[in-house]
Tab-separated table of C-alpha atoms in Angstrom:
chain	number	residue	atom	x	y	z
A	1	MET	CA	-237.224	-37.032	125.061
A	2	ARG	CA	-236.056	-37.927	121.555
A	3	THR	CA	-232.412	-37.562	122.620
A	4	SER	CA	-232.891	-39.998	125.513
A	5	ILE	CA	-234.570	-42.545	123.215
A	6	LEU	CA	-231.661	-42.287	120.772
A	7	LEU	CA	-229.194	-42.647	123.633
A	8	ILE	CA	-230.970	-45.765	124.912
A	9	ALA	CA	-231.062	-47.255	121.397
A	10	ALA	CA	-227.364	-46.549	120.876
A	11	SER	CA	-226.519	-48.101	124.248
A	12	ALA	CA	-228.532	-51.218	123.449
A	13	LEU	CA	-226.813	-51.546	120.079
A	14	ALA	CA	-223.404	-51.206	121.719
A	15	LEU	CA	-224.293	-53.929	124.222
A	16	VAL	CA	-225.507	-56.262	121.479
A	17	SER	CA	-222.346	-55.736	119.452
A	18	CYS	CA	-220.166	-56.467	122.494
A	19	ALA	CA	-222.156	-59.599	123.267
A	20	SER	CA	-222.057	-60.764	119.668
A	21	THR	CA	-218.286	-60.272	119.492
A	22	GLY	CA	-217.773	-62.610	122.439
A	23	GLU	CA	-220.381	-64.973	121.085
A	24	MET	CA	-218.776	-65.056	117.659
A	25	ALA	CA	-215.482	-66.053	119.272
A	26	ARG	CA	-217.285	-69.009	120.833
A	27	LEU	CA	-219.072	-69.951	117.631
A	28	THR	CA	-215.869	-69.927	115.603
A	29	GLY	CA	-213.907	-71.790	118.260
A	30	GLU	CA	-211.370	-69.013	118.815
A	31	LYS	CA	-211.914	-69.100	122.552
A	32	ALA	CA	-212.754	-72.489	124.042
A	33	THR	CA	-213.916	-71.124	127.403
A	34	PHE	CA	-217.130	-69.198	126.919
A	35	HIS	CA	-217.696	-66.607	129.594
A	36	TYR	CA	-219.867	-68.636	131.928
A	37	ALA	CA	-219.061	-66.101	134.650
A	38	ASP	CA	-221.046	-63.501	132.665
A	39	TYR	CA	-224.150	-65.636	133.175
A	40	ALA	CA	-223.431	-66.766	136.736
A	41	GLY	CA	-225.573	-65.444	139.547
A	42	MET	CA	-224.660	-64.622	143.102
A	43	PRO	CA	-222.828	-67.283	145.135
A	44	VAL	CA	-225.037	-69.903	146.795
A	45	GLU	CA	-224.339	-72.332	149.635
A	46	GLY	CA	-225.091	-75.369	147.489
A	47	PHE	CA	-227.432	-77.154	145.102
A	48	GLN	CA	-229.372	-80.402	144.870
A	49	ALA	CA	-227.690	-82.922	142.575
A	50	TYR	CA	-229.211	-86.362	142.256
A	51	ARG	CA	-226.744	-86.910	139.436
A	52	ILE	CA	-224.201	-84.923	137.491
A	53	ASN	CA	-225.026	-84.988	133.766
A	54	GLY	CA	-221.774	-83.433	132.627
A	55	TRP	CA	-219.069	-80.936	133.302
A	56	THR	CA	-217.016	-78.385	131.417
A	57	PRO	CA	-213.602	-77.097	132.507
A	58	VAL	CA	-213.458	-73.305	132.457
A	59	SER	CA	-210.070	-72.509	133.964
A	60	ARG	CA	-207.479	-73.939	136.328
A	61	THR	CA	-209.789	-73.220	139.266
A	62	GLN	CA	-213.280	-73.291	137.712
A	63	LEU	CA	-215.613	-75.796	136.128
A	64	VAL	CA	-219.266	-75.867	135.182
A	65	VAL	CA	-221.260	-78.823	136.467
A	66	TRP	CA	-224.488	-79.734	134.661
A	67	THR	CA	-227.314	-81.310	136.675
A	68	GLY	CA	-229.995	-80.930	134.011
A	69	VAL	CA	-230.647	-79.481	130.583
A	70	ASN	CA	-231.071	-75.962	131.969
A	71	ASP	CA	-229.357	-76.436	135.330
A	72	ALA	CA	-225.670	-75.654	135.600
A	73	TYR	CA	-223.395	-74.343	138.333
A	74	LEU	CA	-220.060	-72.577	138.078
A	75	ILE	CA	-217.856	-74.113	140.757
A	76	LYS	CA	-214.645	-72.470	141.887
A	77	VAL	CA	-212.118	-74.665	143.675
A	78	TRP	CA	-208.961	-73.904	145.599
A	79	ASN	CA	-205.806	-73.473	143.574
A	80	THR	CA	-204.708	-77.043	144.387
A	81	CYS	CA	-206.165	-78.682	141.259
A	82	GLN	CA	-203.293	-79.050	138.857
A	83	ASP	CA	-205.007	-80.924	136.036
A	84	LEU	CA	-208.572	-79.575	136.082
A	85	GLN	CA	-208.393	-78.119	132.566
A	86	PHE	CA	-206.963	-81.328	131.130
A	87	ALA	CA	-208.860	-83.985	133.096
A	88	ASP	CA	-210.791	-86.743	131.344
A	89	HIS	CA	-213.191	-87.080	134.237
A	90	VAL	CA	-213.901	-85.465	137.592
A	91	GLY	CA	-215.823	-86.461	140.676
A	92	VAL	CA	-217.831	-84.211	142.958
A	93	THR	CA	-218.558	-85.248	146.518
A	94	SER	CA	-222.010	-84.663	147.955
A	95	THR	CA	-223.837	-85.188	151.197
A	96	VAL	CA	-227.392	-86.516	150.843
A	97	ASN	CA	-227.384	-85.565	147.121
A	98	ARG	CA	-226.459	-81.956	147.943
A	99	VAL	CA	-223.249	-80.277	146.755
A	100	THR	CA	-222.140	-77.458	149.050
A	101	THR	CA	-219.015	-75.403	149.639
A	102	PHE	CA	-218.007	-78.071	152.171
A	103	GLU	CA	-217.635	-80.620	149.363
A	104	LYS	CA	-214.709	-81.355	147.058
A	105	VAL	CA	-213.966	-81.903	143.385
A	106	ARG	CA	-211.740	-84.905	142.672
A	107	VAL	CA	-209.427	-84.665	139.689
A	108	GLY	CA	-207.145	-87.651	139.296
A	109	ARG	CA	-205.315	-87.921	142.610
A	110	ASP	CA	-206.048	-84.318	143.562
A	111	THR	CA	-208.811	-83.403	145.975
A	112	CYS	CA	-209.863	-79.805	145.458
A	113	PRO	CA	-212.064	-78.093	148.072
A	114	ILE	CA	-214.921	-76.001	146.671
A	115	SER	CA	-214.647	-72.324	147.529
A	116	GLU	CA	-217.659	-70.938	145.625
A	117	ILE	CA	-220.792	-72.117	143.803
A	118	ARG	CA	-222.766	-69.886	141.441
A	119	PRO	CA	-225.837	-70.887	139.379
A	120	VAL	CA	-225.524	-70.240	135.637
A	121	ASP	CA	-228.480	-68.780	133.690
A	122	ILE	CA	-228.394	-71.270	130.823
A	123	LYS	CA	-231.615	-70.041	129.199
A	124	ARG	CA	-230.274	-66.493	128.928
A	125	MET	CA	-226.926	-67.772	127.635
A	126	ARG	CA	-228.640	-69.821	124.918
A	127	ALA	CA	-230.833	-66.863	123.940
A	128	ASP	CA	-227.742	-64.665	123.590
A	129	ARG	CA	-226.000	-67.333	121.508
A	130	LYS	CA	-229.015	-67.629	119.237
A	131	ALA	CA	-229.249	-63.855	118.818
A	132	ALA	CA	-225.534	-63.637	118.017
A	133	ALA	CA	-225.791	-66.451	115.468
A	134	GLU	CA	-228.745	-64.740	113.766
A	135	ALA	CA	-226.880	-61.420	113.766
A	136	ALA	CA	-223.865	-63.103	112.183
A	137	LYS	CA	-226.027	-64.605	109.440
A	138	ALA	CA	-227.721	-61.270	108.775
A	139	GLY	CA	-224.503	-59.244	108.777
């Protein structure tokens, strides 16, 4: 019993140190694209978006779209977007205020079909960031 408790504690510590290493890279600006995919859920057909509050480029084919303070979606587009990482602004089409995989992301003159939408657990991501920041201050 004691061995299993020690094993669980060691595993949890290893997970926290891995998470804090990635988090510290984000906090120090070493890696501009935080691992949103680590906090993304299973793919969904779409989401309700009365307005887009912001967006963050993640890679050449991925961006995070914010629809609220705690509502964000990782959107993967076809490999036809050439300037997604460097765009000043993007547009997302919607039908009756709903963004689905039938919609497109517009970047400059490019129209990029959406291939996947995944909700991002922003509350969990913020909690991990806070824990990593506190661990960095303590250590």
